mmCIF file of C-alpha atoms and ligand atoms in Angstrom:
data_model
loop_
_atom_site.group_PDB
_atom_site.id
_atom_site.type_symbol
_atom_site.label_atom_id
_atom_site.label_comp_id
_atom_site.label_asym_id
_atom_site.label_seq_id
_atom_site.Cartn_x
_atom_site.Cartn_y
_atom_site.Cartn_z
ATOM 1 C CA MET A 11 106.212 132.294 161.642
ATOM 2 C CA ALA A 12 108.520 135.151 160.193
ATOM 3 C CA VAL A 13 110.554 137.553 161.831
ATOM 4 C CA ASP A 14 108.672 141.355 161.975
ATOM 5 C CA LEU A 15 111.503 143.212 160.874
ATOM 6 C CA TRP A 16 111.053 147.499 160.620
ATOM 7 C CA PHE A 17 114.157 149.797 159.895
ATOM 8 C CA THR A 18 112.793 153.649 161.707
ATOM 9 C CA GLU A 19 114.001 156.452 161.087
ATOM 10 C CA ASN A 20 113.686 159.646 163.430
ATOM 11 C CA HIS A 21 112.142 162.884 160.935
ATOM 12 C CA THR A 22 112.033 164.140 164.177
ATOM 13 C CA LYS A 23 112.104 163.804 167.564
ATOM 14 C CA ASN A 24 108.778 162.919 167.596
ATOM 15 C CA ALA A 25 107.755 161.533 164.730
ATOM 16 C CA ARG A 26 109.111 158.384 162.988
ATOM 17 C CA PHE A 27 108.693 156.832 159.316
ATOM 18 C CA SER A 28 109.025 153.290 159.004
ATOM 19 C CA MET A 29 109.300 150.780 156.623
ATOM 20 C CA LYS A 30 109.078 146.941 157.082
ATOM 21 C CA VAL A 31 112.006 145.566 156.126
ATOM 22 C CA ASP A 32 111.934 141.734 153.590
ATOM 23 C CA LYS A 33 115.773 141.234 154.158
ATOM 24 C CA LEU A 34 119.075 142.981 154.971
ATOM 25 C CA ILE A 35 121.555 143.078 151.634
ATOM 26 C CA PHE A 36 124.390 144.398 152.859
ATOM 27 C CA THR A 37 126.221 146.697 155.339
ATOM 28 C CA LYS A 38 129.478 148.488 156.761
ATOM 29 C CA GLN A 39 130.960 151.102 158.142
ATOM 30 C CA SER A 40 133.665 152.728 155.830
ATOM 31 C CA GLU A 41 135.797 155.831 156.416
ATOM 32 C CA PHE A 42 132.851 158.398 156.096
ATOM 33 C CA GLN A 43 129.504 156.514 157.430
ATOM 34 C CA ARG A 44 127.756 153.598 157.529
ATOM 35 C CA ILE A 45 125.951 151.659 154.216
ATOM 36 C CA ASP A 46 123.238 149.863 154.373
ATOM 37 C CA ILE A 47 121.421 149.041 151.505
ATOM 38 C CA PHE A 48 117.670 146.662 152.110
ATOM 39 C CA ASP A 49 114.923 145.261 150.478
ATOM 40 C CA SER A 50 111.525 146.230 151.731
ATOM 41 C CA LEU A 51 108.054 145.211 151.359
ATOM 42 C CA GLU A 52 106.778 148.641 149.808
ATOM 43 C CA PHE A 53 109.391 150.133 148.086
ATOM 44 C CA GLY A 54 111.985 147.695 147.349
ATOM 45 C CA ARG A 55 115.572 147.919 147.900
ATOM 46 C CA VAL A 56 116.589 150.915 149.961
ATOM 47 C CA LEU A 57 120.345 152.567 150.866
ATOM 48 C CA THR A 58 120.250 154.498 153.833
ATOM 49 C CA LEU A 59 123.427 156.306 155.229
ATOM 50 C CA ASP A 60 124.316 156.623 159.380
ATOM 51 C CA GLY A 61 120.011 155.172 159.101
ATOM 52 C CA TYR A 62 119.167 158.159 157.096
ATOM 53 C CA THR A 63 117.007 156.907 154.156
ATOM 54 C CA MET A 64 119.096 158.082 150.877
ATOM 55 C CA LEU A 65 116.811 156.321 148.483
ATOM 56 C CA THR A 66 114.222 153.915 147.616
ATOM 57 C CA GLU A 67 113.376 151.498 144.162
ATOM 58 C CA LYS A 68 109.881 152.861 143.837
ATOM 59 C CA ASP A 69 110.077 157.192 144.424
ATOM 60 C CA GLU A 70 114.390 157.697 143.563
ATOM 61 C CA TYR A 71 112.776 159.047 139.770
ATOM 62 C CA MET A 72 111.429 161.682 141.753
ATOM 63 C CA TYR A 73 114.131 163.559 142.666
ATOM 64 C CA HIS A 74 116.680 162.185 139.863
ATOM 65 C CA GLU A 75 114.578 163.339 138.129
ATOM 66 C CA MET A 76 114.134 166.972 139.505
ATOM 67 C CA ILE A 77 117.647 167.224 140.024
ATOM 68 C CA VAL A 78 119.557 166.453 136.957
ATOM 69 C CA HIS A 79 115.910 168.212 133.805
ATOM 70 C CA VAL A 80 114.846 170.916 135.856
ATOM 71 C CA PRO A 81 119.005 172.903 134.609
ATOM 72 C CA MET A 82 119.186 170.866 131.411
ATOM 73 C CA CYS A 83 116.341 171.894 130.263
ATOM 74 C CA VAL A 84 117.043 175.280 131.281
ATOM 75 C CA HIS A 85 121.076 175.270 129.865
ATOM 76 C CA PRO A 86 120.551 175.521 126.477
ATOM 77 C CA GLU A 87 123.879 173.339 125.394
ATOM 78 C CA ALA A 88 125.121 172.058 128.370
ATOM 79 C CA GLU A 89 128.279 169.848 127.581
ATOM 80 C CA ASN A 90 130.450 169.576 130.440
ATOM 81 C CA VAL A 91 128.870 168.652 134.389
ATOM 82 C CA LEU A 92 129.506 168.301 138.048
ATOM 83 C CA VAL A 93 127.996 166.200 139.878
ATOM 84 C CA ILE A 94 129.167 166.435 143.910
ATOM 85 C CA GLY A 95 128.050 163.738 146.607
ATOM 86 C CA GLY A 96 125.283 161.771 144.736
ATOM 87 C CA GLY A 97 127.549 158.458 145.235
ATOM 88 C CA ASP A 98 124.235 156.481 144.258
ATOM 89 C CA GLY A 99 124.501 156.868 140.347
ATOM 90 C CA GLY A 100 120.931 157.622 139.680
ATOM 91 C CA THR A 101 121.499 161.497 139.022
ATOM 92 C CA VAL A 102 124.542 160.268 136.848
ATOM 93 C CA ARG A 103 121.643 158.179 134.934
ATOM 94 C CA GLU A 104 119.747 160.823 134.402
ATOM 95 C CA LEU A 105 122.478 162.942 133.224
ATOM 96 C CA ALA A 106 124.066 160.489 130.781
ATOM 97 C CA ARG A 107 120.787 160.268 128.825
ATOM 98 C CA TYR A 108 122.356 163.608 127.117
ATOM 99 C CA ASP A 109 123.842 163.179 123.911
ATOM 100 C CA SER A 110 124.596 166.909 124.217
ATOM 101 C CA ILE A 111 126.773 165.936 127.242
ATOM 102 C CA LYS A 112 130.391 165.577 126.921
ATOM 103 C CA ASN A 113 131.609 165.430 130.451
ATOM 104 C CA ILE A 114 130.473 164.796 133.523
ATOM 105 C CA ASP A 115 132.770 164.709 137.077
ATOM 106 C CA LEU A 116 131.577 162.825 139.634
ATOM 107 C CA VAL A 117 132.832 164.074 143.712
ATOM 108 C CA GLU A 118 132.175 161.502 145.340
ATOM 109 C CA ILE A 119 133.536 161.420 149.403
ATOM 110 C CA ASP A 120 132.992 157.211 149.806
ATOM 111 C CA GLU A 121 133.801 155.071 147.180
ATOM 112 C CA ASP A 122 132.599 152.542 149.162
ATOM 113 C CA VAL A 123 128.840 153.672 148.632
ATOM 114 C CA VAL A 124 129.720 154.126 144.766
ATOM 115 C CA THR A 125 130.900 150.790 145.218
ATOM 116 C CA ALA A 126 128.079 148.909 147.030
ATOM 117 C CA CYS A 127 125.404 150.671 144.788
ATOM 118 C CA GLN A 128 127.026 149.321 141.299
ATOM 119 C CA LYS A 129 126.352 146.120 142.694
ATOM 120 C CA TYR A 130 123.357 145.756 144.696
ATOM 121 C CA LEU A 131 121.788 148.990 142.837
ATOM 122 C CA PRO A 132 122.144 148.205 139.433
ATOM 123 C CA SER A 133 118.674 150.395 138.882
ATOM 124 C CA THR A 134 120.414 153.468 139.957
ATOM 125 C CA ALA A 135 124.273 153.180 139.453
ATOM 126 C CA SER A 136 123.566 151.291 136.059
ATOM 127 C CA ARG A 137 125.416 154.618 134.015
ATOM 128 C CA LEU A 138 129.051 155.033 136.377
ATOM 129 C CA ASP A 139 130.946 153.257 133.916
ATOM 130 C CA ASP A 140 129.334 155.275 130.799
ATOM 131 C CA PRO A 141 133.431 156.501 129.311
ATOM 132 C CA ARG A 142 132.220 160.628 130.048
ATOM 133 C CA VAL A 143 131.692 160.242 134.154
ATOM 134 C CA LYS A 144 135.005 160.341 135.377
ATOM 135 C CA LYS A 145 134.664 159.586 138.668
ATOM 136 C CA HIS A 146 136.845 161.621 141.341
ATOM 137 C CA TYR A 147 136.945 160.308 145.064
ATOM 138 C CA GLU A 148 136.950 163.655 147.373
ATOM 139 C CA ASP A 149 135.362 166.004 149.382
ATOM 140 C CA GLY A 150 133.437 168.184 147.029
ATOM 141 C CA LEU A 151 134.624 171.043 149.264
ATOM 142 C CA LYS A 152 138.148 171.076 148.163
ATOM 143 C CA PHE A 153 137.295 169.842 144.786
ATOM 144 C CA ILE A 154 136.465 172.851 143.283
ATOM 145 C CA ARG A 155 138.041 175.372 145.369
ATOM 146 C CA HIS A 156 140.318 174.770 142.200
ATOM 147 C CA HIS A 157 138.349 174.597 139.478
ATOM 148 C CA GLU A 158 137.596 178.166 137.835
ATOM 149 C CA ASN A 159 135.191 178.869 134.829
ATOM 150 C CA GLU A 160 134.680 175.270 133.964
ATOM 151 C CA TYR A 161 131.033 173.898 134.233
ATOM 152 C CA ASP A 162 127.813 174.404 132.418
ATOM 153 C CA VAL A 163 126.136 173.170 135.146
ATOM 154 C CA ILE A 164 126.362 171.958 139.152
ATOM 155 C CA ILE A 165 124.507 169.430 140.579
ATOM 156 C CA VAL A 166 124.997 168.652 144.249
ATOM 157 C CA ASP A 167 122.933 165.878 145.119
ATOM 158 C CA SER A 168 124.700 165.457 148.930
ATOM 159 C CA THR A 169 123.527 164.330 152.360
ATOM 160 C CA ASP A 170 122.057 165.903 155.188
ATOM 161 C CA PRO A 171 124.730 169.302 156.558
ATOM 162 C CA PHE A 172 126.180 166.992 159.511
ATOM 163 C CA GLY A 173 128.779 164.039 159.608
ATOM 164 C CA PRO A 174 130.807 164.306 155.854
ATOM 165 C CA GLY A 175 128.139 166.832 154.122
ATOM 166 C CA GLU A 176 128.262 169.740 156.365
ATOM 167 C CA GLY A 177 130.370 171.669 153.792
ATOM 168 C CA LEU A 178 128.434 171.641 151.078
ATOM 169 C CA PHE A 179 126.181 174.151 153.116
ATOM 170 C CA THR A 180 128.870 176.680 153.544
ATOM 171 C CA ARG A 181 129.707 179.809 151.894
ATOM 172 C CA GLU A 182 132.586 178.968 151.174
ATOM 173 C CA PHE A 183 131.665 176.266 149.217
ATOM 174 C CA TYR A 184 128.781 178.191 147.632
ATOM 175 C CA GLY A 185 131.174 180.644 146.504
ATOM 176 C CA ASN A 186 133.423 178.617 144.791
ATOM 177 C CA CYS A 187 130.722 176.726 143.092
ATOM 178 C CA TYR A 188 129.978 180.214 140.894
ATOM 179 C CA ARG A 189 133.481 180.499 140.484
ATOM 180 C CA ALA A 190 133.853 177.470 138.642
ATOM 181 C CA LEU A 191 130.657 177.609 137.095
ATOM 182 C CA LYS A 192 130.473 179.178 132.851
ATOM 183 C CA GLU A 193 129.414 183.063 132.507
ATOM 184 C CA ASP A 194 126.248 180.835 131.778
ATOM 185 C CA GLY A 195 126.152 179.009 134.710
ATOM 186 C CA ILE A 196 123.931 176.849 137.052
ATOM 187 C CA MET A 197 124.344 175.174 140.228
ATOM 188 C CA VAL A 198 121.005 173.535 140.785
ATOM 189 C CA ASN A 199 121.384 171.674 144.898
ATOM 190 C CA GLN A 200 119.428 169.458 147.234
ATOM 191 C CA HIS A 201 117.977 171.522 149.859
ATOM 192 C CA GLU A 202 116.121 170.114 152.394
ATOM 193 C CA SER A 203 112.205 170.282 153.543
ATOM 194 C CA PRO A 204 110.687 173.281 154.956
ATOM 195 C CA PHE A 205 108.376 171.674 157.211
ATOM 196 C CA TYR A 206 110.005 169.688 160.262
ATOM 197 C CA THR A 207 111.647 172.590 162.205
ATOM 198 C CA ASP A 208 115.308 171.233 161.655
ATOM 199 C CA THR A 209 115.690 170.788 157.984
ATOM 200 C CA ALA A 210 113.303 174.495 157.365
ATOM 201 C CA TYR A 211 116.104 176.157 159.540
ATOM 202 C CA ALA A 212 118.099 173.955 157.057
ATOM 203 C CA MET A 213 116.874 175.073 153.852
ATOM 204 C CA GLN A 214 116.998 178.724 155.127
ATOM 205 C CA ARG A 215 120.376 178.822 155.653
ATOM 206 C CA ALA A 216 121.556 177.179 152.546
ATOM 207 C CA HIS A 217 118.910 180.039 150.468
ATOM 208 C CA GLU A 218 120.490 182.744 152.238
ATOM 209 C CA ARG A 219 124.265 181.565 151.724
ATOM 210 C CA ILE A 220 123.067 181.247 148.024
ATOM 211 C CA VAL A 221 121.360 184.478 147.625
ATOM 212 C CA GLN A 222 124.373 186.046 148.588
ATOM 213 C CA SER A 223 127.068 184.179 146.121
ATOM 214 C CA PHE A 224 124.684 184.400 142.986
ATOM 215 C CA PRO A 225 122.471 186.721 141.441
ATOM 216 C CA ILE A 226 119.274 184.342 140.375
ATOM 217 C CA SER A 227 118.384 182.163 142.821
ATOM 218 C CA ARG A 228 115.149 180.835 142.790
ATOM 219 C CA VAL A 229 113.321 177.366 144.830
ATOM 220 C CA TYR A 230 111.465 174.776 143.219
ATOM 221 C CA GLU A 231 109.707 172.225 144.889
ATOM 222 C CA VAL A 232 109.184 167.761 144.277
ATOM 223 C CA HIS A 233 107.537 165.568 146.298
ATOM 224 C CA ILE A 234 109.450 162.555 147.840
ATOM 225 C CA PRO A 235 106.791 159.905 149.866
ATOM 226 C CA THR A 236 110.206 158.721 151.625
ATOM 227 C CA TYR A 237 111.677 161.679 152.650
ATOM 228 C CA PRO A 238 111.275 163.281 156.158
ATOM 229 C CA SER A 239 107.332 165.113 155.666
ATOM 230 C CA GLY A 240 107.335 164.243 151.842
ATOM 231 C CA HIS A 241 107.391 168.213 151.175
ATOM 232 C CA TRP A 242 111.279 168.347 149.740
ATOM 233 C CA LEU A 243 112.730 171.591 148.015
ATOM 234 C CA PHE A 244 116.178 171.889 144.778
ATOM 235 C CA GLY A 245 117.480 175.272 144.994
ATOM 236 C CA PHE A 246 118.023 176.496 141.357
ATOM 237 C CA ALA A 247 120.838 179.380 141.260
ATOM 238 C CA SER A 248 122.063 181.045 137.896
ATOM 239 C CA LYS A 249 124.642 183.421 136.915
ATOM 240 C CA LYS A 250 121.473 184.335 133.616
ATOM 241 C CA TYR A 251 119.218 181.528 133.304
ATOM 242 C CA HIS A 252 116.184 182.429 134.913
ATOM 243 C CA PRO A 253 114.732 178.855 135.588
ATOM 244 C CA TYR A 254 111.654 179.681 133.875
ATOM 245 C CA LYS A 255 110.675 182.647 132.070
ATOM 246 C CA ASN A 256 111.858 182.718 128.382
ATOM 247 C CA VAL A 257 113.749 178.816 128.265
ATOM 248 C CA ASP A 258 113.143 177.055 125.620
ATOM 249 C CA PHE A 259 110.181 174.174 126.673
ATOM 250 C CA LYS A 260 110.400 172.626 122.515
ATOM 251 C CA ARG A 261 114.070 172.131 122.526
ATOM 252 C CA TRP A 262 113.493 170.336 125.814
ATOM 253 C CA GLU A 263 110.529 168.017 124.652
ATOM 254 C CA ARG A 264 112.092 167.415 121.211
ATOM 255 C CA LEU A 265 114.959 165.405 122.598
ATOM 256 C CA ASN A 266 112.437 162.780 123.399
ATOM 257 C CA LEU A 267 112.501 161.725 126.566
ATOM 258 C CA LYS A 268 111.019 159.596 128.738
ATOM 259 C CA THR A 269 110.294 160.506 132.216
ATOM 260 C CA ARG A 270 108.239 159.400 134.427
ATOM 261 C CA TYR A 271 108.038 162.692 136.921
ATOM 262 C CA TYR A 272 109.205 165.426 135.703
ATOM 263 C CA ASN A 273 107.342 167.442 132.481
ATOM 264 C CA VAL A 274 107.811 170.445 130.890
ATOM 265 C CA LYS A 275 104.446 172.137 132.601
ATOM 266 C CA LEU A 276 105.272 171.016 135.968
ATOM 267 C CA HIS A 277 109.118 172.576 135.756
ATOM 268 C CA ALA A 278 107.471 176.054 136.053
ATOM 269 C CA ALA A 279 104.752 174.858 138.272
ATOM 270 C CA SER A 280 107.329 173.837 141.179
ATOM 271 C CA PHE A 281 108.663 176.762 141.350
ATOM 272 C CA ALA A 282 105.003 178.154 142.285
ATOM 273 C CA LEU A 283 105.794 177.398 146.446
ATOM 274 C CA PRO A 284 103.147 177.364 149.966
ATOM 275 C CA THR A 285 102.717 180.652 151.166
ATOM 276 C CA TYR A 286 104.364 179.205 154.276
ATOM 277 C CA VAL A 287 107.928 178.416 152.148
ATOM 278 C CA GLU A 288 107.716 182.086 150.608
ATOM 279 C CA GLU A 289 107.875 183.534 153.518
ATOM 280 C CA MET A 290 110.518 181.762 155.045
ATOM 281 C CA LEU A 291 112.358 182.461 151.871
ATOM 282 C CA ARG A 292 111.944 186.212 151.677
ATOM 283 C CA GLU A 293 112.752 186.227 155.327
ATOM 284 C CA VAL A 294 116.701 185.133 154.836
ATOM 285 C CA GLU A 295 116.583 187.369 151.787
ATOM 286 C CA HIS A 296 115.674 189.624 153.250
ATOM 287 C CA ASN A 297 118.682 189.618 155.973
ATOM 288 C CA ALA A 298 120.485 188.413 152.748
ATOM 289 C CA SER A 299 120.553 191.668 151.241
HETATM 290 N N1 SAM B 30 119.554 161.686 147.596
HETATM 291 C C1 SAM B 30 119.930 161.805 148.462
HETATM 292 C C2 SAM B 30 119.881 161.927 149.985
HETATM 293 O O1 SAM B 30 119.407 163.615 149.728
HETATM 294 O O2 SAM B 30 119.007 161.846 150.678
HETATM 295 C C3 SAM B 30 121.492 161.918 148.349
HETATM 296 C C4 SAM B 30 122.258 160.899 147.732
HETATM 297 S S1 SAM B 30 124.074 160.907 147.715
HETATM 298 C C5 SAM B 30 124.151 158.913 148.157
HETATM 299 C C6 SAM B 30 125.181 161.651 148.995
HETATM 300 C C7 SAM B 30 126.132 161.206 148.149
HETATM 301 O O3 SAM B 30 126.914 162.712 149.384
HETATM 302 C C8 SAM B 30 127.220 160.346 149.094
HETATM 303 O O4 SAM B 30 126.539 159.161 149.236
HETATM 304 C C9 SAM B 30 127.852 161.079 150.220
HETATM 305 O O5 SAM B 30 129.213 160.074 150.657
HETATM 306 C C10 SAM B 30 128.013 161.752 149.151
HETATM 307 N N2 SAM B 30 128.941 163.005 150.076
HETATM 308 C C11 SAM B 30 128.687 163.971 151.469
HETATM 309 N N3 SAM B 30 129.942 164.422 151.681
HETATM 310 C C12 SAM B 30 130.282 164.800 150.476
HETATM 311 C C13 SAM B 30 131.236 165.311 150.590
HETATM 312 N N4 SAM B 30 131.512 166.570 151.032
HETATM 313 N N5 SAM B 30 132.301 165.715 149.413
HETATM 314 C C14 SAM B 30 131.433 164.338 147.812
HETATM 315 N N6 SAM B 30 130.374 163.817 148.602
HETATM 316 C C15 SAM B 30 129.579 163.620 149.183
#
């Protein structure tokens, strides 16, 4: 009889999510975190860091398409893009589909994540060797201090606000992202979930800090079945462009990019938030003003 092996993640102290494991593929304690890759029966191959699900083959496209195509549709001519975190390569894979992009700086603190994903998760890491991608193995918080008026789009594809990702949710970091962007730049960030108390607090705190740094700051939602509660948010912060008004959606459609989750109707709709989320955002916007 086969062993009944399950991976379980605590979504809160009192709620858990489990996936039946077929086979453990890779395990390593890096300088920064514990990296595991395993095959699951329901979700395909899975990457976890310190026991938290980063991606599964079955639903990663929802996350990566929404973190990339929303800002890339809004910005009319993004050429220079910075990705902070994102060592699995899913964000870079989506960006690399735009011929208009000339340079992608990928700033990932942990080289071991990149090496492991290139070997065991080729479906997400496939474009990490694109000649336009420059990999920098360092802390995004430090990297961003030395850049000014350089990027069209910054994508913060980070882990949660504890461990190595903590600094990527600070006011200093968001302020430096603002400085590193050109005068019409856009920053999009992994913004946690509004549903459970811990992640809701993190998302409110992030929103309060971003509102203090950027003139335009909105939040949009995405459905990611394997993340806590399945209801996830991204932050859209911008110096000039509104996230969906006056956007040339036809221009994006002419690019003919085939997507599985993102489309231009969903783009605007994803900024329509449930009332309880709007209330949480308003609460901190009020504190920030
Ligand atoms: N989709 C994911 C999620 O929210 O679960 C994030 C995926 S990606 C694997 C996150 C990456 O951010 C990790 O590889 C981690 O090493 C990297 N990271 C964490 N803190 C960082 C920092 N301060 N600077 C640069 N990269 C960082």
